[in-house]
mmCIF file of C-alpha atoms in Angstrom:
data_model
loop_
_atom_site.group_PDB
_atom_site.id
_atom_site.type_symbol
_atom_site.label_atom_id
_atom_site.label_comp_id
_atom_site.label_asym_id
_atom_site.label_seq_id
_atom_site.Cartn_x
_atom_site.Cartn_y
_atom_site.Cartn_z
ATOM 1 C CA MET A 11 -4.888 -12.906 -1.769
ATOM 2 C CA GLN A 12 -7.313 -10.026 -1.755
ATOM 3 C CA ILE A 13 -6.924 -6.704 0.032
ATOM 4 C CA GLN A 14 -8.884 -3.461 -0.080
ATOM 5 C CA LEU A 15 -6.821 -0.802 -1.857
ATOM 6 C CA ASN A 16 -8.218 2.716 -1.626
ATOM 7 C CA GLY A 17 -11.664 1.212 -1.040
ATOM 8 C CA GLU A 18 -11.554 -1.248 -3.964
ATOM 9 C CA PRO A 19 -10.795 -4.992 -4.044
ATOM 10 C CA PHE A 20 -7.229 -5.661 -5.229
ATOM 11 C CA GLU A 21 -5.328 -8.943 -5.731
ATOM 12 C CA VAL A 22 -1.750 -9.277 -4.502
ATOM 13 C CA PRO A 23 0.505 -12.322 -4.133
ATOM 14 C CA THR A 24 0.662 -13.992 -0.732
ATOM 15 C CA GLY A 25 3.481 -12.467 1.295
ATOM 16 C CA GLU A 26 3.394 -9.131 -0.555
ATOM 17 C CA THR A 27 4.950 -6.247 1.379
ATOM 18 C CA VAL A 28 3.975 -2.599 1.388
ATOM 19 C CA ALA A 29 7.113 -1.887 -0.673
ATOM 20 C CA GLY A 30 6.107 -4.542 -3.193
ATOM 21 C CA LEU A 31 2.629 -3.064 -3.475
ATOM 22 C CA ILE A 32 4.085 0.397 -4.100
ATOM 23 C CA GLU A 33 6.263 -1.039 -6.882
ATOM 24 C CA ARG A 34 3.266 -2.900 -8.352
ATOM 25 C CA LEU A 35 1.387 0.420 -8.477
ATOM 26 C CA ASP A 36 4.311 2.105 -10.289
ATOM 27 C CA LEU A 37 4.756 4.512 -7.382
ATOM 28 C CA ALA A 38 8.303 3.489 -6.428
ATOM 29 C CA GLY A 39 10.498 6.520 -5.853
ATOM 30 C CA ARG A 40 7.527 8.841 -5.416
ATOM 31 C CA ARG A 41 6.401 10.533 -2.242
ATOM 32 C CA VAL A 42 3.589 8.346 -0.918
ATOM 33 C CA ALA A 43 1.851 7.854 2.389
ATOM 34 C CA VAL A 44 0.562 4.379 3.222
ATOM 35 C CA GLU A 45 -2.113 3.602 5.780
ATOM 36 C CA LEU A 46 -2.590 -0.051 6.728
ATOM 37 C CA ASN A 47 -5.726 -0.857 8.722
ATOM 38 C CA LEU A 48 -5.967 2.766 9.929
ATOM 39 C CA ASP A 49 -2.281 2.981 10.976
ATOM 40 C CA ILE A 50 0.350 4.920 9.029
ATOM 41 C CA VAL A 51 3.262 2.716 7.925
ATOM 42 C CA PRO A 52 6.557 4.639 8.163
ATOM 43 C CA ARG A 53 8.637 4.568 4.961
ATOM 44 C CA SER A 54 11.404 2.785 6.906
ATOM 45 C CA GLN A 55 9.017 -0.155 7.480
ATOM 46 C CA HIS A 56 7.598 -0.513 3.936
ATOM 47 C CA ALA A 57 9.988 -3.351 3.022
ATOM 48 C CA THR A 58 9.319 -5.334 6.205
ATOM 49 C CA THR A 59 5.556 -4.840 6.561
ATOM 50 C CA ALA A 60 3.735 -7.808 5.033
ATOM 51 C CA LEU A 61 0.153 -7.573 3.874
ATOM 52 C CA ALA A 62 -2.493 -10.109 4.898
ATOM 53 C CA GLU A 63 -5.787 -11.268 3.421
ATOM 54 C CA GLY A 64 -8.462 -8.625 3.936
ATOM 55 C CA ASP A 65 -6.099 -5.792 4.901
ATOM 56 C CA ARG A 66 -7.372 -2.282 4.196
ATOM 57 C CA VAL A 67 -4.688 -0.189 2.523
ATOM 58 C CA GLU A 68 -4.857 3.466 1.547
ATOM 59 C CA VAL A 69 -2.072 4.825 -0.649
ATOM 60 C CA VAL A 70 -1.905 8.550 -1.252
ATOM 61 C CA HIS A 71 0.783 10.193 -3.344
ATOM 62 C CA ALA A 72 1.707 13.838 -3.222
ATOM 63 C CA ILE A 73 1.088 15.887 -6.338
ATOM 64 C CA GLY A 74 2.946 19.169 -6.699
ATOM 65 C CA GLY A 75 1.240 22.283 -7.855
ATOM 66 C CA GLY A 76 0.484 25.728 -6.823
#
């Protein structure tokens, strides 16, 4: 199925979760914020939040620096 990831079309398997998407993006274990259709998804809900066709997802990861 197709979603919008950071403003670009992106294919994911049907039934993909937010946690699965994070793993697919090689961001597992990193500090990321996920917005799904304009709502922030708490980290505790990443594994149980399923994506659907046409969802708009924004994934932002923190980069250290100073």
